[in-house]
PDB file of C-alpha atoms and ligand atoms in Angstrom:
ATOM      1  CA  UNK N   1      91.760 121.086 136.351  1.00 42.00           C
ATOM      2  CA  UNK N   2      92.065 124.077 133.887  1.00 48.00           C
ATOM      3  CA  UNK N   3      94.268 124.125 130.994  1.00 49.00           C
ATOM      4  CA  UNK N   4      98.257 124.399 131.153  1.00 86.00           C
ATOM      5  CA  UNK N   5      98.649 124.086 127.016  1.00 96.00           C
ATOM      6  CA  UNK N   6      97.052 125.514 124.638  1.00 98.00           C
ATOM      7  CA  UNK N   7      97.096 124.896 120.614  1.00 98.00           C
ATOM      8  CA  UNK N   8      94.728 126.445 117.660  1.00 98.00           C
ATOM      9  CA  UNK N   9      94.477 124.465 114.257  1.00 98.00           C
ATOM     10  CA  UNK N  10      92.905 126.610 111.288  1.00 98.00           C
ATOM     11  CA  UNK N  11      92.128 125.324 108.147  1.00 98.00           C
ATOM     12  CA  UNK N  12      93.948 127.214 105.158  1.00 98.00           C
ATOM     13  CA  UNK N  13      90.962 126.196 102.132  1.00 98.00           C
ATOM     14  CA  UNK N  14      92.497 128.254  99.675  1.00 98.00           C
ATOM     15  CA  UNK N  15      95.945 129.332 101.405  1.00 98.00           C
ATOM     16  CA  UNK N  16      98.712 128.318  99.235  1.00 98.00           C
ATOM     17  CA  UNK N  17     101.505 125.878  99.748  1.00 98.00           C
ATOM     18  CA  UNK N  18     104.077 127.130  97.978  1.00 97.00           C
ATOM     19  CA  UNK N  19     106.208 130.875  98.027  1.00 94.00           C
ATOM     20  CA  UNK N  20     104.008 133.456  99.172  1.00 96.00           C
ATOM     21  CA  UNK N  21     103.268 137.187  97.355  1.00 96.00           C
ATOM     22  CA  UNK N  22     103.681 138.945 100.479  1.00 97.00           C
ATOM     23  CA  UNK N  23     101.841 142.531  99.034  1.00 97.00           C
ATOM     24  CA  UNK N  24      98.660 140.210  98.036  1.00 97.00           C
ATOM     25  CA  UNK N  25      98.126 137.676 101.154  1.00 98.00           C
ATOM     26  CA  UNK N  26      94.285 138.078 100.583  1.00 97.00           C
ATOM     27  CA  UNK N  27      94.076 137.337  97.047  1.00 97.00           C
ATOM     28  CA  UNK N  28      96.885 135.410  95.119  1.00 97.00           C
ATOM     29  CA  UNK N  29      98.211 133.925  98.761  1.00 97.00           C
ATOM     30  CA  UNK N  30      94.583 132.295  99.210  1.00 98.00           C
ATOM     31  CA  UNK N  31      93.496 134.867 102.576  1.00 98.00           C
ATOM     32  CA  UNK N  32      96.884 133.770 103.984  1.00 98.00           C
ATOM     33  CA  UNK N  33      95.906 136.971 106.099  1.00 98.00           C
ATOM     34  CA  UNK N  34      93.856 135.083 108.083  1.00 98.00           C
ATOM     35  CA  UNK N  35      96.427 132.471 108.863  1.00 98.00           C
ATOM     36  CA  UNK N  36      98.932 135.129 109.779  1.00 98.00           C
ATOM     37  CA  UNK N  37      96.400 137.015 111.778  1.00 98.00           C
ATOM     38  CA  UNK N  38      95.107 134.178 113.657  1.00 98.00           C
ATOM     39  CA  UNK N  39      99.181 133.384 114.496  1.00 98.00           C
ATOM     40  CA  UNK N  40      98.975 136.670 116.277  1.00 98.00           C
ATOM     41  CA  UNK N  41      95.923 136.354 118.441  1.00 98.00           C
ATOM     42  CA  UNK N  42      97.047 132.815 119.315  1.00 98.00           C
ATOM     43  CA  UNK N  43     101.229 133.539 120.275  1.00 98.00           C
ATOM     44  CA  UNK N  44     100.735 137.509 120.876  1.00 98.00           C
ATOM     45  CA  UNK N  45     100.329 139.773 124.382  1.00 97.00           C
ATOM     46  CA  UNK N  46     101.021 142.742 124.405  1.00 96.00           C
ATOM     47  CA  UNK N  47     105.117 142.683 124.771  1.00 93.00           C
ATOM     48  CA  UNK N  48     105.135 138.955 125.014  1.00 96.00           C
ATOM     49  CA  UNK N  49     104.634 135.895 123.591  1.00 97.00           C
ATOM     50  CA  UNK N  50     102.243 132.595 125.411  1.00 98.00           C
ATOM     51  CA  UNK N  51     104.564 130.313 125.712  1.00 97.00           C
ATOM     52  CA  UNK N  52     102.521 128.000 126.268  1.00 97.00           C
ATOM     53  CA  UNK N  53     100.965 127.943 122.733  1.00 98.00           C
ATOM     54  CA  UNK N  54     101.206 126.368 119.722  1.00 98.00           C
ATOM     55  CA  UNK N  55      99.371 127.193 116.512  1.00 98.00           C
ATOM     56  CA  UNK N  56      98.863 124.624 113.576  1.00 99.00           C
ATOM     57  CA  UNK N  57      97.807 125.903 109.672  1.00 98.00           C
ATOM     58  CA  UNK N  58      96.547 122.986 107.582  1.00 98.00           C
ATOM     59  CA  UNK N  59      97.079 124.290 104.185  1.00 98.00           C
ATOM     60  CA  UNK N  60      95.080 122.902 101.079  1.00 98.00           C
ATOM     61  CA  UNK N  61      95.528 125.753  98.302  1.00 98.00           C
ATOM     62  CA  UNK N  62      97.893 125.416  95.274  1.00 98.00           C
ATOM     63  CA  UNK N  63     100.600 124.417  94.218  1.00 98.00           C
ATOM     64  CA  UNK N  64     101.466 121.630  96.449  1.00 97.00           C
ATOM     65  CA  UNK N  65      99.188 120.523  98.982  1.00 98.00           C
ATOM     66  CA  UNK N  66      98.748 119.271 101.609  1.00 98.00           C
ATOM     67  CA  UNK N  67     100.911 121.527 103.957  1.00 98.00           C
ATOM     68  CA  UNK N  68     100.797 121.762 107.786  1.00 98.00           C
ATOM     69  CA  UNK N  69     102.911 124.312 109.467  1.00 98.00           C
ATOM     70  CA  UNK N  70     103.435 124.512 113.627  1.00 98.00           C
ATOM     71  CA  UNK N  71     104.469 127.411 115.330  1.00 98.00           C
ATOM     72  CA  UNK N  72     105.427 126.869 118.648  1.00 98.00           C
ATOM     73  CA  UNK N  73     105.368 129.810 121.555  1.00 98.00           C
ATOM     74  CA  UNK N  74     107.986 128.714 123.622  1.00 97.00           C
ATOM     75  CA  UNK N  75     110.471 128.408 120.664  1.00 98.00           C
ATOM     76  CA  UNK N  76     109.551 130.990 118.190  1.00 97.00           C
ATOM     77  CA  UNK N  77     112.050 134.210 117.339  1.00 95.00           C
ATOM     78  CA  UNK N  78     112.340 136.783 115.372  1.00 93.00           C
ATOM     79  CA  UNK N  79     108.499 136.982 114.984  1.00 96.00           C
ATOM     80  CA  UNK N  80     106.469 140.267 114.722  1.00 96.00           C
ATOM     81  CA  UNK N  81     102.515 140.119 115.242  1.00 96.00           C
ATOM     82  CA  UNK N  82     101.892 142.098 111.831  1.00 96.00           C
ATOM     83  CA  UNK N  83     100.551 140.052 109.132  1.00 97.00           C
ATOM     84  CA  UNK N  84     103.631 141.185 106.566  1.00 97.00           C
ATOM     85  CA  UNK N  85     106.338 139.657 108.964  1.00 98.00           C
ATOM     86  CA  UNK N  86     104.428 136.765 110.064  1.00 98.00           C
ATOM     87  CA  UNK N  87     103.768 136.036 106.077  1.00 98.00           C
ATOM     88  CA  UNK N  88     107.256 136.014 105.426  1.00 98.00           C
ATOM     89  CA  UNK N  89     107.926 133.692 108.026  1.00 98.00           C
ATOM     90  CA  UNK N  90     105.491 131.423 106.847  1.00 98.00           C
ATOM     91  CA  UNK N  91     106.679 131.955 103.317  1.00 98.00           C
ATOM     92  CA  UNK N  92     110.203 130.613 103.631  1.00 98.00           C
ATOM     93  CA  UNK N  93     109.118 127.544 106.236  1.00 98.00           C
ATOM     94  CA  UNK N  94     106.739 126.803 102.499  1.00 98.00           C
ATOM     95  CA  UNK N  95     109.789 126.612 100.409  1.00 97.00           C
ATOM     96  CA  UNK N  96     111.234 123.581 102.101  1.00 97.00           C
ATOM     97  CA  UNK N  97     110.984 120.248 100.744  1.00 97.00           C
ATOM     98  CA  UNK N  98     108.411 118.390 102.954  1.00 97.00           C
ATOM     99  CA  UNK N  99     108.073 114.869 103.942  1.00 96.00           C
ATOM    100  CA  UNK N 100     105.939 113.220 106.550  1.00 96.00           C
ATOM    101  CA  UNK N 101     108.278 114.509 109.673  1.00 97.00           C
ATOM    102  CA  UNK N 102     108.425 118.004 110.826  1.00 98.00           C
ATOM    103  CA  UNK N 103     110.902 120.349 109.865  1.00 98.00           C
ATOM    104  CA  UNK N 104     112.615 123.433 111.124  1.00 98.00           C
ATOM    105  CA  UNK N 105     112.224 126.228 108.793  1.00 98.00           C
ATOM    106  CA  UNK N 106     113.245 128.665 111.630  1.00 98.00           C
ATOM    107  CA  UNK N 107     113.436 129.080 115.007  1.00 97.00           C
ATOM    108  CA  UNK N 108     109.922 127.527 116.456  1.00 98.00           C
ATOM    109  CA  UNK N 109     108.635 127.212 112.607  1.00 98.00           C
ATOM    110  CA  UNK N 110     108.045 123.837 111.172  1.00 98.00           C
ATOM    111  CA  UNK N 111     106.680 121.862 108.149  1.00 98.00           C
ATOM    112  CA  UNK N 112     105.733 118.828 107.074  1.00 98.00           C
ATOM    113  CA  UNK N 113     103.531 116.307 104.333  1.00 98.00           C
ATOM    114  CA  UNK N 114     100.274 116.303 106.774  1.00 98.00           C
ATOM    115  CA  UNK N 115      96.749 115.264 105.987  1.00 98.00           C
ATOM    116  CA  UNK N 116      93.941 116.710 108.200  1.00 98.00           C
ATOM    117  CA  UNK N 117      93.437 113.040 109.625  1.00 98.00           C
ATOM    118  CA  UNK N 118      97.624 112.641 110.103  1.00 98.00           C
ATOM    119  CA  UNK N 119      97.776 115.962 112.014  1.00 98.00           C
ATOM    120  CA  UNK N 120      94.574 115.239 114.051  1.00 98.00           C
ATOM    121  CA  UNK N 121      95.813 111.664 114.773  1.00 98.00           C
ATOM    122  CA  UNK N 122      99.260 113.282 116.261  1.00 98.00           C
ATOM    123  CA  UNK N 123      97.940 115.941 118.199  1.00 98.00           C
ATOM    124  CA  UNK N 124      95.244 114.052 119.704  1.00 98.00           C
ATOM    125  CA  UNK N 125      98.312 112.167 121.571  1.00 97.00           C
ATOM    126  CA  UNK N 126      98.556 115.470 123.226  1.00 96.00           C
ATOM    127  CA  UNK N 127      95.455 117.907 123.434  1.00 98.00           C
ATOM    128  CA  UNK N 128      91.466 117.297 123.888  1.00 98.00           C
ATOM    129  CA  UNK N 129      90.025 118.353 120.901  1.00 98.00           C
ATOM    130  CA  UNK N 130      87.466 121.004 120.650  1.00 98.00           C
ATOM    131  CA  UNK N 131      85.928 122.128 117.449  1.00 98.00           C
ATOM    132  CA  UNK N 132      84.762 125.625 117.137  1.00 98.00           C
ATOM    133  CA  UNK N 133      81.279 126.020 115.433  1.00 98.00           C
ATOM    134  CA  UNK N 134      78.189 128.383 116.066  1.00 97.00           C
ATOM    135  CA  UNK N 135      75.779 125.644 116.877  1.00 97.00           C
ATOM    136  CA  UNK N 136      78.478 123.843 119.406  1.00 98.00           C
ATOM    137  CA  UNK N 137      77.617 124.301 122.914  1.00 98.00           C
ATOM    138  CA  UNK N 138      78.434 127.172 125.055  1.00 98.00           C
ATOM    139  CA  UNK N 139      82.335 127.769 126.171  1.00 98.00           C
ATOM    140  CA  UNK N 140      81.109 128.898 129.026  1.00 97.00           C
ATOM    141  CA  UNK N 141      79.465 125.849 130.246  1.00 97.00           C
ATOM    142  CA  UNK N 142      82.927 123.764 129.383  1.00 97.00           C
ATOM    143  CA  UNK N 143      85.187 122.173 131.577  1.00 94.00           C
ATOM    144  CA  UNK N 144      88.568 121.936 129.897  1.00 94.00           C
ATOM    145  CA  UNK N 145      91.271 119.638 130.734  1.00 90.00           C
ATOM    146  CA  UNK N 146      94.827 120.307 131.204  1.00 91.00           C
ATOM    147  CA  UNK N 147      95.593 120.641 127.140  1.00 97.00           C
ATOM    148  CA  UNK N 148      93.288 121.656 124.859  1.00 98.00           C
ATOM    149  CA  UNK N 149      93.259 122.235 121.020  1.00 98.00           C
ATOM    150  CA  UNK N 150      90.806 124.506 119.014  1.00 98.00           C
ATOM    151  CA  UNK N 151      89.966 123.799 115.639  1.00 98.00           C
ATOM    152  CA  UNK N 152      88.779 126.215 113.633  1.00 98.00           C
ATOM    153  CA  UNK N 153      88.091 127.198 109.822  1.00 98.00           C
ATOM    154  CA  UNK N 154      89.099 129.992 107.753  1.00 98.00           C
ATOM    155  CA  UNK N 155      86.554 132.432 105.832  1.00 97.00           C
ATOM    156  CA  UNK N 156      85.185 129.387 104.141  1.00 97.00           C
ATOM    157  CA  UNK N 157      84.739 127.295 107.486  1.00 97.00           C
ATOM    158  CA  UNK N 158      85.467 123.355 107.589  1.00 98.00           C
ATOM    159  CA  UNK N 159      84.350 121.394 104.764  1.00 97.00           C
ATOM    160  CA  UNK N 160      81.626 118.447 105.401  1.00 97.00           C
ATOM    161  CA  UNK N 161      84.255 115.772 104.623  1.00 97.00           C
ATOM    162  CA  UNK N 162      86.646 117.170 107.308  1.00 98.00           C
ATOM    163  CA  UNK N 163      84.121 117.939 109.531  1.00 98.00           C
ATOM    164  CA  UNK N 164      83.519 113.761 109.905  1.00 98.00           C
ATOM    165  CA  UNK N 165      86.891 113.619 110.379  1.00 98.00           C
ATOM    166  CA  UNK N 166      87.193 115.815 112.980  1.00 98.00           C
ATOM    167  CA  UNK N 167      84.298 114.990 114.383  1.00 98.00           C
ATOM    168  CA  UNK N 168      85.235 111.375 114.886  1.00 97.00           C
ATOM    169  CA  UNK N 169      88.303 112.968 117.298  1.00 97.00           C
ATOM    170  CA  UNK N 170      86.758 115.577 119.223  1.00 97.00           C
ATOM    171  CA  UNK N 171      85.345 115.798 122.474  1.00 97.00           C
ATOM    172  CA  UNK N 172      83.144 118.493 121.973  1.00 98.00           C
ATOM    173  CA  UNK N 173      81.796 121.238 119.334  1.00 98.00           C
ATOM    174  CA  UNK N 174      82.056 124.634 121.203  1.00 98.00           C
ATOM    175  CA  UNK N 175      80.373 127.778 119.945  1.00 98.00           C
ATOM    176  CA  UNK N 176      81.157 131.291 121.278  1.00 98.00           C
ATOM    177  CA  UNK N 177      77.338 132.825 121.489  1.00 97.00           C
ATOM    178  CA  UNK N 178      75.839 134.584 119.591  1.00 88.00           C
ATOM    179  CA  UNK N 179      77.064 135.972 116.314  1.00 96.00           C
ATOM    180  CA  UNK N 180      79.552 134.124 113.609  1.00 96.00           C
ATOM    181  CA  UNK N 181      83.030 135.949 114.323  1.00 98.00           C
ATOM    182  CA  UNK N 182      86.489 136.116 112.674  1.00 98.00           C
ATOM    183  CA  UNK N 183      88.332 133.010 113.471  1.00 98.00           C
ATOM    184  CA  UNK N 184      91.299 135.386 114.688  1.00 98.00           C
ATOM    185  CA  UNK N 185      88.509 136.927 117.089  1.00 98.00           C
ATOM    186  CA  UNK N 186      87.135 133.491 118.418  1.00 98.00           C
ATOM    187  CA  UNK N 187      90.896 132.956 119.171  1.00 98.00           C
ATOM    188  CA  UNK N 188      91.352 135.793 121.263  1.00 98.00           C
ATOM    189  CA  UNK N 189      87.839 135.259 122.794  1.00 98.00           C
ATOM    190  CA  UNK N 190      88.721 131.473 123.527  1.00 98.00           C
ATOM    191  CA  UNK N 191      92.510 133.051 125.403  1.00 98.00           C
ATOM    192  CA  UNK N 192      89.909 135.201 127.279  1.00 97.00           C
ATOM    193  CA  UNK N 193      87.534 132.614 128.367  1.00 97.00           C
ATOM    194  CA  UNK N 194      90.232 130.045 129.731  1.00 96.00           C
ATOM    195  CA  UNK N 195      92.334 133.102 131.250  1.00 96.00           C
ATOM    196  CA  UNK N 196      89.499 133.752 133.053  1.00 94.00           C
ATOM    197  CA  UNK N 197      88.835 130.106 134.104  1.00 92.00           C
ATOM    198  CA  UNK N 198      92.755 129.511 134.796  1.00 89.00           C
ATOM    199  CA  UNK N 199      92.365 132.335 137.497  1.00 89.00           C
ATOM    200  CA  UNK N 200      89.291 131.014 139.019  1.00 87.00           C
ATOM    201  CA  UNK N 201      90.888 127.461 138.899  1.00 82.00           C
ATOM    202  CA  UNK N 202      88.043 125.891 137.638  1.00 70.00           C
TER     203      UNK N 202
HETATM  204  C1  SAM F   1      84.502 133.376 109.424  1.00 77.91           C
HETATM  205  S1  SAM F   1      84.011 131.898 110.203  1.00 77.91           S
HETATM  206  C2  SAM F   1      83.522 130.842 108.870  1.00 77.91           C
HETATM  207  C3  SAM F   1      82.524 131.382 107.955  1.00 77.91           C
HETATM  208  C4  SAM F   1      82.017 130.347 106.959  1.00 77.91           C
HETATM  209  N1  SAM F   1      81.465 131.023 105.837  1.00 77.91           N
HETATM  210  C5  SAM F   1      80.985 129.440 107.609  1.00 77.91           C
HETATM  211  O1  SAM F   1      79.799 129.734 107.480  1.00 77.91           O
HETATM  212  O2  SAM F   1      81.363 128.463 108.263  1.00 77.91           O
HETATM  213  C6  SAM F   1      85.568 131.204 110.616  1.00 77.91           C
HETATM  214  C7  SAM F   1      85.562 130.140 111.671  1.00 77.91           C
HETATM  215  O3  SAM F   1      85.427 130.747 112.945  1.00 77.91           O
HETATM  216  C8  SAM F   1      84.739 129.878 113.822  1.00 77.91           C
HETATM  217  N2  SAM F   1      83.578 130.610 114.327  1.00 77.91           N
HETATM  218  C9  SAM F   1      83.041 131.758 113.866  1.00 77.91           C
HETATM  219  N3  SAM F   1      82.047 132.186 114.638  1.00 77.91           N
HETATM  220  C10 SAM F   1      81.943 131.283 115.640  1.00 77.91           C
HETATM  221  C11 SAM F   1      81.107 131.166 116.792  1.00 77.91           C
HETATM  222  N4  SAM F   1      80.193 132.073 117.056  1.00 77.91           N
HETATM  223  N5  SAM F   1      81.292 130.114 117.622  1.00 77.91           N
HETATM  224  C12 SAM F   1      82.244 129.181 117.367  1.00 77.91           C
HETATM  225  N6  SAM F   1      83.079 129.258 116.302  1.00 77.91           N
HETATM  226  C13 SAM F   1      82.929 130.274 115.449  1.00 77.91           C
HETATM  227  C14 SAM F   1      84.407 128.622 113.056  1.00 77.91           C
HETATM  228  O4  SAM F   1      85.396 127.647 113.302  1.00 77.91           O
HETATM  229  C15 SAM F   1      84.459 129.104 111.619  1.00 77.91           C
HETATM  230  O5  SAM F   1      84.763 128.056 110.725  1.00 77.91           O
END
């Protein structure tokens, strides 16, 4: 059976928790461009949105961390797939007060209080876990269940102590032969490759 639900998790080293400089999301916003532009290759076709996706940011930069934010396909509005608009989106849902529970910053936008272990805990209620790395084996030679998750990192990667965590939880390490990519590339790659499986039906 090939996947109905799909959801990416990126890790945000750097990207900050708080109010967001929307004319510097590389620098002072900790590559917040990368979390923006992976939002867009996970939620955007062209003139449509997947539905069926959902995209998690675990952010660990200043000034208040940690942050998780879920965007959900089916629900989002008023959501543009350039990095400006999707940073100001994410820049209001970081100026609500957190606690443990999710919360609606918008329409389809949510926050909450969320360790990398909490989140992974939750969402492995729902998805198989797969964590992207270039020594994982070949996507191609996969077989995906009905929901899958990808975990990814940012330009930094996944550090060693949330690698353990991570992979205590997921089923497999999957690499995307045979160069290191952008994770917003490996994201549209990954659509690609399970597209292509979903129309097979394997
Ligand atoms: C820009 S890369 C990380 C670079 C970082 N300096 C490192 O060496 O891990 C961003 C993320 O994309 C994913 N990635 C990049 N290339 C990949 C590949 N060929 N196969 C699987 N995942 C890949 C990984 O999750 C990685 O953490």
């Amino acid at each position: 059976m090939m996947g109905n639900k799909r959801a990416f998790l990126i890790v945000g080293n750097r990207a900050v928790t708080g109010k967001l400089n929307l004319n510097d999301l590389p620098g002072s916003a900790g590559r917040m461009d990368i979390m923006c532009r992976c939002i867009a290759s996970a939620l955007f076709l062209s003139h449509d949105v997947r539905r069926d996706v959902e995209v998690y940011l675990l952010l660990l930069g200043p000034p208040d961390p940690p942050k998780a934010v879920r965007v959900v396909g089916g629900k989002v509005r008023y959501m543009a797939p350039d990095e400006r608009n999707i940073g100001g989106i994410l820049s209001k849902a970081l100026t609500v007060k957190v606690d443990k529970g999710w919360k609606q910053s918008t329409p389809g936008v949510y926050v909450a209080r969320k360790s990398l272990e909490e989140l992974l805990d939750e969402l492995i209620k729902k998805y198989e876990v797969y964590y992207l790395r270039e020594d994982g084996k070949d996507i191609r030679d996969v077989g995906f269940g009905e929901n899958s998750l990808f975990i990814l990192g940012d330009h930094i990667g996944v550090r060693e102590d949330m690698e353990i965590v991570i992979e205590e939880r997921c089923r497999e390490i999957i690499s995307i032969p045979t160069r290191k990519l952008q994770a917003d590339h490996c994201i549209v790659i990954v659509h690609y490759e399970l597209d292509r499986k979903q129309r097979e039906g394997v």
